[in-house]
Amino acid sequence: MNSFISPALQQWIGDSRNPTQAGLCAQIAVGFNRLDFGFIDNLLADECTYGSQSVLEDLEGREAVAHYLSGKLDTLRRSGASVLVRAELAQESMDGNPCVALYQRKSTFGKSGIGDLIGYTTVEVNESGKVVRFFTITAVPRPESCRRSGLFPGLDAETVERDKNFTGGTLPRSEEVTFVLFAMEGIEGMRDSVEGILPDFLPIHLDQKTDQDEACYHHSIIMFPTLDIVYEEQIVRRIEGYHPADQLREKLADLFD
């Protein structure tokens, strides 16, 4: 990993409350940014486990964790430009421990930039300096609570800037696009907002789901309300939380022609 260590990265590791953990986070981030499991493989202890708030059961043992992570990176690499994953060094908000903030750009439409912050990954280390546990936070505390450093190990500044400023194509105002709203029963605010802007986007239609609908699982919904913009069975944009109609219209302006 030495070729990826910049002065800023060295300082971040040195200033961390746990430099060993910070160094491991940096190497893990390189693996994600380069989509190369080789940077992560030798970090795993035999007793390593992997867990996530979005997965019911942990993976146990080095072989299972390695198979999962290498497969994930292989899949992302095969996806090409349609899916972008980026990893930024960060610190947990409560205790300041180093972690890896993960972004994913799920579509090439609109001003999608570097993508959505989908979670952050923490690591635990044994006495030999190997990772004994990965755990990914996706909901509580909110991923946005982590303190991000602006460091993306394994990427040069030009690449990071290009990713952050990425603007893709626009969607048609057609029946191929659906607004899918997930909201708790009896909570009408977001539905009113969506219905208020819908005439601007005709013939796009609204598909409403409650918090009890099976579609919540298939869309990986973690909070209500959530509005997904779906095109050709792909979630092009996700808007979480309540937004009045004017804010909602602004958040969608770059997405349509």
mmCIF file of C-alpha atoms in Angstrom:
data_model
loop_
_atom_site.group_PDB
_atom_site.id
_atom_site.type_symbol
_atom_site.label_atom_id
_atom_site.label_comp_id
_atom_site.label_asym_id
_atom_site.label_seq_id
_atom_site.Cartn_x
_atom_site.Cartn_y
_atom_site.Cartn_z
ATOM 1 C CA MET A 1 0.000 0.000 0.000
ATOM 2 C CA ASN A 2 3.028 2.277 0.413
ATOM 3 C CA SER A 3 2.595 3.829 -3.029
ATOM 4 C CA PHE A 4 -0.797 5.159 -1.934
ATOM 5 C CA ILE A 5 0.384 6.855 1.266
ATOM 6 C CA SER A 6 0.338 10.625 0.838
ATOM 7 C CA PRO A 7 1.512 13.114 3.477
ATOM 8 C CA ALA A 8 -2.130 13.921 4.271
ATOM 9 C CA LEU A 9 -2.908 10.226 4.724
ATOM 10 C CA GLN A 10 0.147 9.725 6.930
ATOM 11 C CA GLN A 11 -0.993 12.598 9.124
ATOM 12 C CA TRP A 12 -4.553 11.265 9.345
ATOM 13 C CA ILE A 13 -3.263 7.859 10.452
ATOM 14 C CA GLY A 14 -0.821 9.391 12.928
ATOM 15 C CA ASP A 15 -3.426 11.693 14.451
ATOM 16 C CA SER A 16 -5.955 8.876 14.851
ATOM 17 C CA ARG A 17 -6.789 7.614 18.323
ATOM 18 C CA ASN A 18 -5.866 4.144 17.025
ATOM 19 C CA PRO A 19 -3.219 4.319 14.281
ATOM 20 C CA THR A 20 -3.286 0.544 13.730
ATOM 21 C CA GLN A 21 -7.010 0.613 12.996
ATOM 22 C CA ALA A 22 -6.571 3.735 10.903
ATOM 23 C CA GLY A 23 -3.890 2.092 8.765
ATOM 24 C CA LEU A 24 -6.120 -0.921 8.178
ATOM 25 C CA CYS A 25 -9.032 1.350 7.247
ATOM 26 C CA ALA A 26 -6.781 3.098 4.740
ATOM 27 C CA GLN A 27 -5.809 -0.180 3.082
ATOM 28 C CA ILE A 28 -9.434 -1.364 3.017
ATOM 29 C CA ALA A 29 -10.414 1.925 1.378
ATOM 30 C CA VAL A 30 -7.761 1.373 -1.299
ATOM 31 C CA GLY A 31 -9.271 -2.055 -1.989
ATOM 32 C CA PHE A 32 -12.728 -0.560 -2.523
ATOM 33 C CA ASN A 33 -11.525 2.412 -4.537
ATOM 34 C CA ARG A 34 -9.451 0.155 -6.789
ATOM 35 C CA LEU A 35 -12.000 -2.710 -6.719
ATOM 36 C CA ASP A 36 -9.082 -4.979 -5.866
ATOM 37 C CA PHE A 37 -9.493 -7.511 -3.052
ATOM 38 C CA GLY A 38 -5.735 -8.049 -3.061
ATOM 39 C CA PHE A 39 -5.362 -4.981 -0.835
ATOM 40 C CA ILE A 40 -7.694 -6.523 1.767
ATOM 41 C CA ASP A 41 -6.932 -10.240 1.591
ATOM 42 C CA ASN A 42 -3.873 -10.307 3.846
ATOM 43 C CA LEU A 43 -5.562 -8.167 6.509
ATOM 44 C CA LEU A 44 -8.070 -10.854 7.535
ATOM 45 C CA ALA A 45 -7.542 -12.949 10.664
ATOM 46 C CA ASP A 46 -8.589 -16.603 10.570
ATOM 47 C CA GLU A 47 -11.366 -15.834 13.060
ATOM 48 C CA CYS A 48 -12.606 -12.787 11.119
ATOM 49 C CA THR A 49 -16.349 -12.054 10.977
ATOM 50 C CA TYR A 50 -18.416 -9.679 8.855
ATOM 51 C CA GLY A 51 -21.717 -8.135 9.897
ATOM 52 C CA SER A 52 -24.022 -5.356 8.776
ATOM 53 C CA GLN A 53 -27.169 -3.678 10.035
ATOM 54 C CA SER A 54 -28.779 -4.575 6.709
ATOM 55 C CA VAL A 55 -27.986 -8.317 7.007
ATOM 56 C CA LEU A 56 -29.553 -10.668 9.557
ATOM 57 C CA GLU A 57 -26.663 -13.101 10.047
ATOM 58 C CA ASP A 58 -22.934 -12.499 10.338
ATOM 59 C CA LEU A 59 -20.403 -14.240 8.133
ATOM 60 C CA GLU A 60 -17.923 -16.209 10.235
ATOM 61 C CA GLY A 61 -14.379 -17.221 9.382
ATOM 62 C CA ARG A 62 -11.751 -15.871 7.055
ATOM 63 C CA GLU A 63 -12.850 -17.980 4.091
ATOM 64 C CA ALA A 64 -16.482 -16.820 4.251
ATOM 65 C CA VAL A 65 -15.545 -13.149 4.646
ATOM 66 C CA ALA A 66 -12.960 -13.311 1.856
ATOM 67 C CA HIS A 67 -15.437 -15.023 -0.473
ATOM 68 C CA TYR A 68 -18.059 -12.336 0.207
ATOM 69 C CA LEU A 69 -15.777 -9.318 -0.174
ATOM 70 C CA SER A 70 -13.911 -10.611 -3.221
ATOM 71 C CA GLY A 71 -17.221 -11.519 -4.880
ATOM 72 C CA LYS A 72 -18.658 -8.081 -4.123
ATOM 73 C CA LEU A 73 -15.674 -6.303 -5.658
ATOM 74 C CA ASP A 74 -15.685 -8.613 -8.691
ATOM 75 C CA THR A 75 -19.377 -7.865 -9.281
ATOM 76 C CA LEU A 76 -18.788 -4.124 -9.022
ATOM 77 C CA ARG A 77 -15.855 -4.328 -11.419
ATOM 78 C CA ARG A 78 -17.978 -6.184 -13.976
ATOM 79 C CA SER A 79 -20.716 -3.540 -13.646
ATOM 80 C CA GLY A 80 -18.403 -0.999 -15.247
ATOM 81 C CA ALA A 81 -19.431 2.653 -15.335
ATOM 82 C CA SER A 82 -23.073 1.934 -14.463
ATOM 83 C CA VAL A 83 -22.211 1.537 -10.757
ATOM 84 C CA LEU A 84 -19.548 3.520 -8.903
ATOM 85 C CA VAL A 85 -18.296 2.724 -5.389
ATOM 86 C CA ARG A 86 -15.996 5.019 -3.477
ATOM 87 C CA ALA A 87 -14.453 4.755 0.012
ATOM 88 C CA GLU A 88 -13.487 7.756 2.149
ATOM 89 C CA LEU A 89 -11.646 7.686 5.459
ATOM 90 C CA ALA A 90 -13.743 8.890 8.378
ATOM 91 C CA GLN A 91 -14.212 8.761 12.137
ATOM 92 C CA GLU A 92 -17.227 7.590 14.097
ATOM 93 C CA SER A 93 -19.098 10.509 15.619
ATOM 94 C CA MET A 94 -19.402 9.112 19.146
ATOM 95 C CA ASP A 95 -15.965 7.698 19.981
ATOM 96 C CA GLY A 96 -13.792 8.984 17.146
ATOM 97 C CA ASN A 97 -12.656 5.540 16.047
ATOM 98 C CA PRO A 98 -11.467 5.344 12.420
ATOM 99 C CA CYS A 99 -13.870 3.914 9.865
ATOM 100 C CA VAL A 100 -14.474 3.772 6.110
ATOM 101 C CA ALA A 101 -17.375 5.770 4.641
ATOM 102 C CA LEU A 102 -18.860 4.043 1.590
ATOM 103 C CA TYR A 103 -20.570 5.774 -1.331
ATOM 104 C CA GLN A 104 -22.441 4.193 -4.206
ATOM 105 C CA ARG A 105 -23.592 5.855 -7.423
ATOM 106 C CA LYS A 106 -26.454 3.668 -8.582
ATOM 107 C CA SER A 107 -27.249 5.412 -11.835
ATOM 108 C CA THR A 108 -25.717 7.610 -14.501
ATOM 109 C CA PHE A 109 -28.636 10.062 -14.581
ATOM 110 C CA GLY A 110 -28.670 13.635 -13.333
ATOM 111 C CA LYS A 111 -26.102 15.291 -11.084
ATOM 112 C CA SER A 112 -25.372 12.086 -9.223
ATOM 113 C CA GLY A 113 -21.816 13.064 -8.324
ATOM 114 C CA ILE A 114 -19.942 10.549 -6.218
ATOM 115 C CA GLY A 115 -23.189 8.839 -5.242
ATOM 116 C CA ASP A 116 -25.094 8.319 -1.998
ATOM 117 C CA LEU A 117 -23.437 7.685 1.352
ATOM 118 C CA ILE A 118 -24.736 4.171 2.002
ATOM 119 C CA GLY A 119 -22.945 3.414 5.265
ATOM 120 C CA TYR A 120 -19.644 3.214 7.048
ATOM 121 C CA THR A 121 -17.546 0.194 7.977
ATOM 122 C CA THR A 122 -15.746 -0.257 11.288
ATOM 123 C CA VAL A 123 -12.996 -2.753 12.082
ATOM 124 C CA GLU A 124 -11.780 -4.546 15.196
ATOM 125 C CA VAL A 125 -8.183 -5.734 15.385
ATOM 126 C CA ASN A 126 -6.419 -8.565 17.225
ATOM 127 C CA GLU A 127 -2.991 -8.437 18.891
ATOM 128 C CA SER A 128 -1.335 -9.418 15.609
ATOM 129 C CA GLY A 129 -2.796 -6.390 13.835
ATOM 130 C CA LYS A 130 -5.249 -8.449 11.766
ATOM 131 C CA VAL A 131 -8.930 -7.638 11.278
ATOM 132 C CA VAL A 132 -11.150 -9.851 13.431
ATOM 133 C CA ARG A 133 -14.409 -8.055 12.680
ATOM 134 C CA PHE A 134 -15.917 -5.887 9.978
ATOM 135 C CA PHE A 135 -19.229 -4.221 10.756
ATOM 136 C CA THR A 136 -21.132 -1.889 8.443
ATOM 137 C CA ILE A 137 -23.475 0.783 9.834
ATOM 138 C CA THR A 138 -26.322 1.576 7.432
ATOM 139 C CA ALA A 139 -29.068 3.042 9.634
ATOM 140 C CA VAL A 140 -28.316 3.842 13.309
ATOM 141 C CA PRO A 141 -26.494 6.072 13.871
ATOM 142 C CA ARG A 142 -27.146 7.709 10.527
ATOM 143 C CA PRO A 143 -24.167 7.210 8.191
ATOM 144 C CA GLU A 144 -24.040 10.993 7.708
ATOM 145 C CA SER A 145 -22.998 11.326 11.352
ATOM 146 C CA CYS A 146 -19.461 10.067 10.718
ATOM 147 C CA ARG A 147 -16.782 12.741 10.386
ATOM 148 C CA ARG A 148 -15.372 12.450 6.890
ATOM 149 C CA SER A 149 -11.795 13.376 6.068
ATOM 150 C CA GLY A 150 -11.902 14.098 2.337
ATOM 151 C CA LEU A 151 -9.273 11.364 1.821
ATOM 152 C CA PHE A 152 -9.959 8.642 -0.771
ATOM 153 C CA PRO A 153 -6.889 6.355 -0.614
ATOM 154 C CA GLY A 154 -5.901 4.819 -3.933
ATOM 155 C CA LEU A 155 -7.363 7.657 -6.021
ATOM 156 C CA ASP A 156 -5.662 10.799 -7.248
ATOM 157 C CA ALA A 157 -7.185 14.233 -6.673
ATOM 158 C CA GLU A 158 -8.230 14.567 -10.312
ATOM 159 C CA THR A 159 -10.266 11.345 -10.190
ATOM 160 C CA VAL A 160 -11.989 12.327 -6.948
ATOM 161 C CA GLU A 161 -12.881 15.762 -8.320
ATOM 162 C CA ARG A 162 -14.225 14.247 -11.549
ATOM 163 C CA ASP A 163 -16.366 11.787 -9.597
ATOM 164 C CA LYS A 164 -17.779 14.470 -7.307
ATOM 165 C CA ASN A 165 -18.764 16.665 -10.263
ATOM 166 C CA PHE A 166 -20.217 13.891 -12.413
ATOM 167 C CA THR A 167 -23.388 14.781 -14.334
ATOM 168 C CA GLY A 168 -25.131 12.144 -16.411
ATOM 169 C CA GLY A 169 -28.073 12.030 -18.777
ATOM 170 C CA THR A 170 -31.678 12.974 -18.095
ATOM 171 C CA LEU A 171 -34.824 10.890 -17.820
ATOM 172 C CA PRO A 172 -37.816 11.178 -20.134
ATOM 173 C CA ARG A 173 -41.157 12.313 -18.809
ATOM 174 C CA SER A 174 -42.803 9.055 -19.780
ATOM 175 C CA GLU A 175 -44.661 6.054 -18.409
ATOM 176 C CA GLU A 176 -41.323 4.227 -18.249
ATOM 177 C CA VAL A 177 -40.590 6.220 -15.080
ATOM 178 C CA THR A 178 -42.369 5.588 -11.773
ATOM 179 C CA PHE A 179 -42.357 7.509 -8.497
ATOM 180 C CA VAL A 180 -42.487 4.846 -5.772
ATOM 181 C CA LEU A 181 -43.384 6.305 -2.376
ATOM 182 C CA PHE A 182 -42.876 4.316 0.827
ATOM 183 C CA ALA A 183 -44.738 5.900 3.745
ATOM 184 C CA MET A 184 -46.322 4.814 7.008
ATOM 185 C CA GLU A 185 -50.092 4.535 7.005
ATOM 186 C CA GLY A 186 -51.812 7.704 8.139
ATOM 187 C CA ILE A 187 -48.763 9.918 7.520
ATOM 188 C CA GLU A 188 -49.840 12.037 4.576
ATOM 189 C CA GLY A 189 -47.267 14.852 4.346
ATOM 190 C CA MET A 190 -44.886 13.352 1.807
ATOM 191 C CA ARG A 191 -47.728 11.912 -0.261
ATOM 192 C CA ASP A 192 -49.253 15.381 -0.498
ATOM 193 C CA SER A 193 -45.879 16.761 -1.642
ATOM 194 C CA VAL A 194 -45.455 14.116 -4.335
ATOM 195 C CA GLU A 195 -49.019 14.520 -5.568
ATOM 196 C CA GLY A 196 -48.450 18.287 -5.626
ATOM 197 C CA ILE A 197 -45.541 18.031 -8.077
ATOM 198 C CA LEU A 198 -46.839 15.095 -10.112
ATOM 199 C CA PRO A 199 -48.610 17.275 -12.740
ATOM 200 C CA ASP A 200 -45.172 18.711 -13.641
ATOM 201 C CA PHE A 201 -43.952 15.231 -14.591
ATOM 202 C CA LEU A 202 -46.911 13.678 -16.435
ATOM 203 C CA PRO A 203 -47.373 10.985 -17.665
ATOM 204 C CA ILE A 204 -45.177 9.630 -14.848
ATOM 205 C CA HIS A 205 -47.357 7.927 -12.253
ATOM 206 C CA LEU A 206 -47.158 7.410 -8.491
ATOM 207 C CA ASP A 207 -46.977 3.949 -6.914
ATOM 208 C CA GLN A 208 -47.667 4.077 -3.165
ATOM 209 C CA LYS A 209 -46.434 1.492 -0.654
ATOM 210 C CA THR A 210 -46.956 1.272 3.101
ATOM 211 C CA ASP A 211 -44.338 0.308 5.661
ATOM 212 C CA GLN A 212 -45.912 -3.177 5.737
ATOM 213 C CA ASP A 213 -45.460 -3.819 2.016
ATOM 214 C CA GLU A 214 -43.032 -6.542 0.919
ATOM 215 C CA ALA A 215 -41.569 -4.053 -1.562
ATOM 216 C CA CYS A 216 -39.841 -2.340 1.397
ATOM 217 C CA TYR A 217 -37.544 -5.348 1.657
ATOM 218 C CA HIS A 218 -36.825 -5.529 -2.068
ATOM 219 C CA HIS A 219 -35.998 -1.800 -2.165
ATOM 220 C CA SER A 220 -33.911 -2.004 1.058
ATOM 221 C CA ILE A 221 -35.943 0.758 2.698
ATOM 222 C CA ILE A 222 -34.522 1.818 6.076
ATOM 223 C CA MET A 223 -36.584 4.921 6.826
ATOM 224 C CA PHE A 224 -40.015 6.406 6.098
ATOM 225 C CA PRO A 225 -40.997 8.238 4.049
ATOM 226 C CA THR A 226 -38.740 7.344 1.127
ATOM 227 C CA LEU A 227 -39.319 8.267 -2.507
ATOM 228 C CA ASP A 228 -37.606 6.139 -5.168
ATOM 229 C CA ILE A 229 -37.436 7.272 -8.783
ATOM 230 C CA VAL A 230 -37.489 4.073 -10.844
ATOM 231 C CA TYR A 231 -36.619 3.777 -14.534
ATOM 232 C CA GLU A 232 -36.358 0.465 -16.375
ATOM 233 C CA GLU A 233 -36.501 -1.375 -13.007
ATOM 234 C CA GLN A 234 -33.531 0.622 -11.710
ATOM 235 C CA ILE A 235 -33.637 3.001 -8.740
ATOM 236 C CA VAL A 236 -32.247 6.144 -10.309
ATOM 237 C CA ARG A 237 -32.598 8.377 -7.256
ATOM 238 C CA ARG A 238 -33.692 8.016 -3.645
ATOM 239 C CA ILE A 239 -35.042 10.851 -1.499
ATOM 240 C CA GLU A 240 -35.413 10.056 2.198
ATOM 241 C CA GLY A 241 -37.448 11.947 4.760
ATOM 242 C CA TYR A 242 -40.225 14.496 4.432
ATOM 243 C CA HIS A 243 -39.782 17.308 1.900
ATOM 244 C CA PRO A 244 -42.337 19.995 0.997
ATOM 245 C CA ALA A 245 -43.308 20.155 -2.657
ATOM 246 C CA ASP A 246 -40.928 22.999 -3.568
ATOM 247 C CA GLN A 247 -37.893 21.197 -2.101
ATOM 248 C CA LEU A 248 -38.913 17.981 -3.788
ATOM 249 C CA ARG A 249 -39.206 19.719 -7.141
ATOM 250 C CA GLU A 250 -35.692 21.164 -6.696
ATOM 251 C CA LYS A 251 -34.223 17.750 -5.850
ATOM 252 C CA LEU A 252 -35.610 16.316 -9.088
ATOM 253 C CA ALA A 253 -34.905 19.244 -11.419
ATOM 254 C CA ASP A 254 -31.574 17.906 -12.726
ATOM 255 C CA LEU A 255 -32.999 14.460 -13.390
ATOM 256 C CA PHE A 256 -35.474 15.239 -16.162
ATOM 257 C CA ASP A 257 -35.229 16.831 -19.595
#
